[in-house]
Amino acid sequence: MRVIFTSDDLLDTRIAPAPDPMWELVLSVQRLRDGVPVSRHGVWRQRVRHHLVGEGDLLGRVRRTLMPLLPGSGTVPDFLVPDGEAGDSADDRIGAVASAPPHRPGPDDLRALLRDYHACAIRPYWDDVRSSVESDRLLRARSFLDDGIHGHLRSYAPFMRWEPPVLHVPGHGDGDVHLDGSGLLLVPSHFCGRRTYVRRRAGRATVLVHPAARSDGGARAPGGALARVLGTTRAAILVAAETAATSGELGRRAGVSAPTVSHHLAALRNCGLLRSFRHGPAVLHVRTSTGSSLVRTAVLTTVAADG
């Protein structure tokens, strides 16, 4: 599949600010039916299957209704991913599911099934989903800061290939998607498999859902050498501060409660590992060069010890 940009589309290319709850829900159904026992989602699949069995006939309802709608290599029906912005609540997005296909439960039954499945398979794992998507956003932000929009689009290689003005993406067929000035919204997804999903929206940016990048060794730093020096919480915050973020965003990235963040930010700032600055109404925090050097050294030390 070829996604063709104009100069206006390049200016209006952006990344979703948070996981999209409906895309994560429907793509997780595909991962649930995958037959590969050892995979990125293997532990999640085992736990969710066990949980669904314990919820009456919920696993049977998912198999009878959701899995036929969402074959592992097929498309995602538009009615299951109603328009909305990433970050809208799952209840709002599920409530927007307007209709069901012929010979399937009515919309109320389908919405109830989606809510029940979400409660078992998505909500308990939302921190993992959010962390996965945030890691991808950090990677793309760094690529953009270093090399601009072309560097950002090149960062998706080898999964997607940028040959200006065309982004080559895996998908069904060899069709062309002309953005025609609508722009592109890239939506990284924790549960997306090895393909992408493109959705055109009238008068709005075209959506391109793609698998979030896998975390590398940097994610292990809080549990290794860095944590032994700074403590687990401060290490997690310092790793999360690769790009500028508010204290609330850093707390979500690091899995730290909001009241705890400010205290640790002050300690890291006083040590010269972090700096804070005002950007409009918000105060942003980002690692200093000293802080980044410390993180890189800790990661190298951890990798060497593991090797």
Short mmCIF file of C-alpha atoms in Angstrom, two decimals:
data_model
loop_
_atom_site.label_atom_id
_atom_site.label_comp_id
_atom_site.label_asym_id
_atom_site.label_seq_id
_atom_site.Cartn_x
_atom_site.Cartn_y
_atom_site.Cartn_z
CA MET A 1 0.00 0.00 0.00
CA ARG A 2 1.29 3.46 -0.91
CA VAL A 3 0.31 6.53 1.15
CA ILE A 4 0.99 9.59 -1.00
CA PHE A 5 1.71 12.96 0.64
CA THR A 6 1.48 16.53 -0.55
CA SER A 7 3.53 19.29 1.10
CA ASP A 8 0.43 20.24 3.11
CA ASP A 9 0.11 16.65 4.35
CA LEU A 10 3.68 16.70 5.65
CA LEU A 11 2.88 19.84 7.64
CA ASP A 12 -0.24 18.18 9.08
CA THR A 13 1.27 14.82 10.05
CA ARG A 14 1.02 14.12 13.77
CA ILE A 15 1.04 11.30 16.30
CA ALA A 16 -1.96 10.46 18.46
CA PRO A 17 -1.38 11.76 22.01
CA ALA A 18 -2.53 8.55 23.72
CA PRO A 19 -3.70 5.00 22.96
CA ASP A 20 -7.01 4.75 21.13
CA PRO A 21 -9.23 2.58 23.37
CA MET A 22 -11.36 1.14 20.56
CA TRP A 23 -8.47 0.23 18.30
CA GLU A 24 -6.73 -1.44 21.25
CA LEU A 25 -9.92 -3.34 22.08
CA VAL A 26 -10.65 -4.67 18.61
CA LEU A 27 -7.01 -5.50 17.78
CA SER A 28 -6.63 -7.32 21.10
CA VAL A 29 -9.39 -9.71 19.94
CA GLN A 30 -7.15 -10.63 17.01
CA ARG A 31 -4.23 -11.22 19.40
CA LEU A 32 -6.47 -13.33 21.63
CA ARG A 33 -7.20 -15.73 18.78
CA ASP A 34 -3.56 -15.92 17.62
CA GLY A 35 -2.19 -19.45 17.77
CA VAL A 36 1.42 -18.48 18.51
CA PRO A 37 2.07 -19.50 22.16
CA VAL A 38 5.32 -17.56 22.54
CA SER A 39 4.93 -13.96 21.43
CA ARG A 40 4.86 -10.40 22.69
CA HIS A 41 1.32 -10.96 23.96
CA GLY A 42 1.66 -14.58 25.07
CA VAL A 43 1.43 -13.94 28.82
CA TRP A 44 -1.45 -11.50 28.34
CA ARG A 45 -3.32 -14.04 26.18
CA GLN A 46 -2.94 -16.81 28.75
CA ARG A 47 -4.17 -14.61 31.60
CA VAL A 48 -7.10 -13.18 29.67
CA ARG A 49 -8.31 -16.57 28.45
CA HIS A 50 -8.29 -17.78 32.06
CA HIS A 51 -10.14 -14.65 33.20
CA LEU A 52 -12.75 -14.89 30.44
CA VAL A 53 -13.46 -18.54 31.34
CA GLY A 54 -14.12 -17.42 34.90
CA GLU A 55 -16.74 -14.90 33.73
CA GLY A 56 -19.55 -17.27 32.81
CA ASP A 57 -19.91 -17.59 29.04
CA LEU A 58 -17.85 -14.48 28.22
CA LEU A 59 -15.18 -16.43 26.30
CA GLY A 60 -17.93 -18.14 24.29
CA ARG A 61 -19.60 -14.79 23.54
CA VAL A 62 -16.28 -13.38 22.34
CA ARG A 63 -15.69 -16.42 20.12
CA ARG A 64 -19.20 -16.40 18.67
CA THR A 65 -19.52 -12.68 18.03
CA LEU A 66 -16.27 -10.71 18.12
CA MET A 67 -13.81 -13.16 16.59
CA PRO A 68 -15.86 -13.70 13.39
CA LEU A 69 -16.00 -9.91 12.99
CA LEU A 70 -12.24 -9.57 13.48
CA PRO A 71 -10.30 -12.28 11.64
CA GLY A 72 -6.58 -12.15 12.36
CA SER A 73 -5.60 -11.04 8.86
CA GLY A 74 -8.75 -9.20 7.88
CA THR A 75 -9.96 -5.63 8.01
CA VAL A 76 -11.59 -3.94 10.98
CA PRO A 77 -15.25 -2.99 10.33
CA ASP A 78 -15.80 0.77 10.47
CA PHE A 79 -18.74 0.44 12.87
CA LEU A 80 -16.41 -1.03 15.51
CA VAL A 81 -14.06 1.97 15.45
CA PRO A 82 -16.34 5.02 15.44
CA ASP A 83 -14.67 8.38 14.93
CA GLY A 84 -13.14 9.82 18.04
CA GLU A 85 -9.88 11.19 19.33
CA ALA A 86 -7.26 9.01 20.96
CA GLY A 87 -7.66 9.46 24.67
CA ASP A 88 -11.49 9.51 24.65
CA SER A 89 -12.81 7.14 27.29
CA ALA A 90 -13.54 3.54 26.34
CA ASP A 91 -17.14 3.92 27.54
CA ASP A 92 -17.66 6.91 25.23
CA ARG A 93 -16.16 5.09 22.25
CA ILE A 94 -18.11 1.88 22.93
CA GLY A 95 -21.29 3.91 23.31
CA ALA A 96 -20.70 5.33 19.83
CA VAL A 97 -20.88 1.87 18.22
CA ALA A 98 -24.04 2.48 16.23
CA SER A 99 -25.06 -0.76 14.60
CA ALA A 100 -24.32 -4.44 14.18
CA PRO A 101 -24.05 -6.42 10.94
CA PRO A 102 -26.83 -8.77 9.81
CA HIS A 103 -27.32 -11.95 11.83
CA ARG A 104 -25.42 -10.55 14.80
CA PRO A 105 -26.69 -9.23 18.16
CA GLY A 106 -28.33 -5.83 18.16
CA PRO A 107 -26.29 -2.76 19.09
CA ASP A 108 -27.20 -2.89 22.80
CA ASP A 109 -26.04 -6.53 23.05
CA LEU A 110 -22.85 -5.76 21.13
CA ARG A 111 -22.08 -2.76 23.33
CA ALA A 112 -22.60 -4.89 26.45
CA LEU A 113 -20.24 -7.53 25.10
CA LEU A 114 -17.62 -4.90 24.26
CA ARG A 115 -17.85 -3.43 27.76
CA ASP A 116 -17.61 -6.84 29.42
CA TYR A 117 -14.62 -7.81 27.28
CA HIS A 118 -12.92 -4.46 27.92
CA ALA A 119 -13.30 -4.90 31.68
CA CYS A 120 -11.52 -8.27 31.54
CA ALA A 121 -9.00 -7.92 28.73
CA ILE A 122 -8.08 -4.24 28.44
CA ARG A 123 -8.72 -2.22 31.59
CA PRO A 124 -6.46 -4.30 33.90
CA TYR A 125 -3.61 -3.98 31.37
CA TRP A 126 -4.08 -0.34 30.40
CA ASP A 127 -0.84 0.78 32.06
CA ASP A 128 1.06 -1.64 29.80
CA VAL A 129 -0.81 -0.33 26.75
CA ARG A 130 -0.14 3.28 27.67
CA SER A 131 3.55 2.59 28.38
CA SER A 132 3.97 0.83 25.04
CA VAL A 133 2.39 3.69 23.10
CA GLU A 134 4.30 6.34 25.06
CA SER A 135 7.60 4.60 24.30
CA ASP A 136 6.77 4.73 20.59
CA ARG A 137 5.90 8.43 20.83
CA LEU A 138 9.25 9.14 22.51
CA LEU A 139 11.11 7.34 19.74
CA ARG A 140 9.29 9.27 17.02
CA ALA A 141 9.72 12.58 18.85
CA ARG A 142 13.47 12.03 19.07
CA SER A 143 13.62 11.21 15.35
CA PHE A 144 11.72 14.40 14.53
CA LEU A 145 13.90 16.55 16.79
CA ASP A 146 17.07 15.16 15.22
CA ASP A 147 16.05 15.00 11.54
CA GLY A 148 12.70 16.74 11.04
CA ILE A 149 9.59 15.27 9.45
CA HIS A 150 11.58 13.16 6.99
CA GLY A 151 13.57 11.66 9.87
CA HIS A 152 10.32 10.99 11.69
CA LEU A 153 8.85 9.09 8.73
CA ARG A 154 12.12 7.23 8.12
CA SER A 155 12.08 6.03 11.75
CA TYR A 156 9.33 3.53 10.88
CA ALA A 157 11.74 1.46 8.76
CA PRO A 158 11.92 -1.40 8.05
CA PHE A 159 8.25 -1.92 8.89
CA MET A 160 7.25 1.07 6.76
CA ARG A 161 9.45 2.68 4.13
CA TRP A 162 9.59 6.42 3.42
CA GLU A 163 10.50 7.39 -0.15
CA PRO A 164 9.29 11.00 -0.49
CA PRO A 165 6.50 11.69 -1.17
CA VAL A 166 5.33 8.08 -0.62
CA LEU A 167 5.10 6.06 2.58
CA HIS A 168 5.08 2.35 1.73
CA VAL A 169 3.12 0.40 4.34
CA PRO A 170 2.19 -3.28 4.70
CA GLY A 171 -1.45 -3.91 3.94
CA HIS A 172 -3.87 -5.71 1.64
CA GLY A 173 -3.37 -5.17 -2.07
CA ASP A 174 -1.23 -2.58 -3.82
CA GLY A 175 -3.62 0.35 -3.69
CA ASP A 176 -2.71 4.02 -3.41
CA VAL A 177 -4.03 6.29 -0.65
CA HIS A 178 -3.87 9.96 -1.63
CA LEU A 179 -4.05 12.16 1.45
CA ASP A 180 -4.96 15.20 -0.70
CA GLY A 181 -4.18 17.70 2.03
CA SER A 182 -6.15 15.95 4.79
CA GLY A 183 -2.97 15.11 6.71
CA LEU A 184 -2.07 11.91 8.51
CA LEU A 185 -2.72 10.86 12.11
CA LEU A 186 -0.33 8.06 13.13
CA VAL A 187 -1.78 5.90 15.90
CA PRO A 188 0.71 3.55 17.58
CA SER A 189 -1.04 0.49 19.03
CA HIS A 190 0.12 -1.97 21.68
CA PHE A 191 -2.08 -4.78 20.35
CA CYS A 192 -1.51 -4.17 16.63
CA GLY A 193 0.10 -7.17 14.94
CA ARG A 194 2.39 -7.13 11.91
CA ARG A 195 0.29 -4.95 9.63
CA THR A 196 -1.26 -1.51 9.51
CA TYR A 197 -4.81 -0.19 9.19
CA VAL A 198 -5.66 2.89 7.15
CA ARG A 199 -8.95 4.69 7.59
CA ARG A 200 -10.12 7.70 5.59
CA ARG A 201 -12.29 10.28 7.37
CA ALA A 202 -14.21 12.98 5.52
CA GLY A 203 -12.76 16.40 6.24
CA ARG A 204 -10.29 15.03 8.80
CA ALA A 205 -6.83 13.52 8.82
CA THR A 206 -6.48 9.97 7.51
CA VAL A 207 -5.76 7.50 10.33
CA LEU A 208 -2.86 5.06 10.08
CA VAL A 209 -2.79 2.51 12.93
CA HIS A 210 0.54 0.69 13.29
CA PRO A 211 2.27 -1.53 15.87
CA ALA A 212 4.04 0.39 18.61
CA ALA A 213 7.80 -0.05 18.60
CA ARG A 214 9.12 -2.66 20.98
CA SER A 215 11.00 -1.27 23.98
CA ASP A 216 14.74 -1.87 23.97
CA GLY A 217 17.29 -2.17 26.75
CA GLY A 218 16.65 1.38 27.95
CA ALA A 219 13.45 0.23 29.59
CA ARG A 220 15.46 -2.05 31.88
CA ALA A 221 17.51 0.73 33.41
CA PRO A 222 15.19 1.48 36.38
CA GLY A 223 15.50 -2.14 37.53
CA GLY A 224 19.27 -2.26 37.12
CA ALA A 225 22.29 -0.10 37.81
CA LEU A 226 20.42 3.21 37.71
CA ALA A 227 17.88 2.12 40.33
CA ARG A 228 20.65 1.06 42.68
CA VAL A 229 22.07 4.59 42.56
CA LEU A 230 18.91 6.72 42.48
CA GLY A 231 16.18 4.41 43.71
CA THR A 232 13.56 2.78 41.51
CA THR A 233 11.12 5.72 41.39
CA ARG A 234 13.66 8.42 40.57
CA ALA A 235 15.33 6.17 38.01
CA ALA A 236 11.97 5.57 36.30
CA ILE A 237 11.24 9.32 36.21
CA LEU A 238 14.68 10.13 34.81
CA VAL A 239 14.33 7.51 32.07
CA ALA A 240 10.85 8.85 31.24
CA ALA A 241 12.17 12.42 30.93
CA GLU A 242 13.92 11.75 27.62
CA THR A 243 11.62 14.32 26.04
CA ALA A 244 10.05 17.32 27.76
CA ALA A 245 6.85 16.50 29.65
CA THR A 246 4.67 17.81 32.43
CA SER A 247 4.87 16.24 35.87
CA GLY A 248 1.59 14.44 35.22
CA GLU A 249 2.89 12.98 31.95
CA LEU A 250 6.11 11.86 33.63
CA GLY A 251 4.09 10.23 36.37
CA ARG A 252 2.06 8.25 33.83
CA ARG A 253 5.17 7.23 31.88
CA ALA A 254 6.94 6.09 35.03
CA GLY A 255 3.88 4.60 36.74
CA VAL A 256 4.16 7.00 39.67
CA SER A 257 1.26 8.69 41.47
CA ALA A 258 0.92 12.45 40.97
CA PRO A 259 1.60 13.49 44.60
CA THR A 260 4.90 11.58 44.51
CA VAL A 261 6.28 13.11 41.33
CA SER A 262 6.99 16.68 42.50
CA HIS A 263 9.22 15.57 45.37
CA HIS A 264 11.35 13.40 43.10
CA LEU A 265 11.51 16.03 40.36
CA ALA A 266 12.94 18.52 42.84
CA ALA A 267 15.61 16.03 43.95
CA LEU A 268 16.62 15.24 40.36
CA ARG A 269 16.67 18.94 39.48
CA ASN A 270 18.85 19.79 42.49
CA CYS A 271 21.36 17.14 41.38
CA GLY A 272 21.61 18.65 37.90
CA LEU A 273 20.03 15.62 36.23
CA LEU A 274 16.81 17.37 35.23
CA ARG A 275 15.78 20.89 34.29
CA SER A 276 12.35 22.52 34.34
CA PHE A 277 11.06 25.39 32.23
CA ARG A 278 7.75 27.08 31.55
CA HIS A 279 6.05 26.60 28.19
CA GLY A 280 2.85 28.65 28.06
CA PRO A 281 0.69 27.65 31.03
CA ALA A 282 2.58 24.37 31.58
CA VAL A 283 5.86 23.58 33.34
CA LEU A 284 7.88 20.98 31.44
CA HIS A 285 10.71 18.79 32.70
CA VAL A 286 13.46 17.16 30.64
CA ARG A 287 16.76 15.41 31.30
CA THR A 288 19.95 17.45 31.18
CA SER A 289 22.95 16.20 29.23
CA THR A 290 24.35 14.91 32.53
CA GLY A 291 21.13 13.02 33.21
CA SER A 292 21.13 11.50 29.72
CA SER A 293 24.76 10.43 30.10
CA LEU A 294 23.91 8.75 33.39
CA VAL A 295 21.00 6.84 31.81
CA ARG A 296 23.11 5.71 28.84
CA THR A 297 25.93 4.55 31.11
CA ALA A 298 23.50 2.62 33.32
CA VAL A 299 21.95 0.92 30.29
CA LEU A 300 25.38 -0.09 28.92
CA THR A 301 26.37 -1.41 32.35
CA THR A 302 23.17 -3.45 32.61
CA VAL A 303 23.58 -4.88 29.10
CA ALA A 304 27.22 -5.80 29.78
CA ALA A 305 26.28 -7.51 33.04
CA ASP A 306 23.50 -9.48 31.32
CA GLY A 307 25.88 -10.51 28.54
#
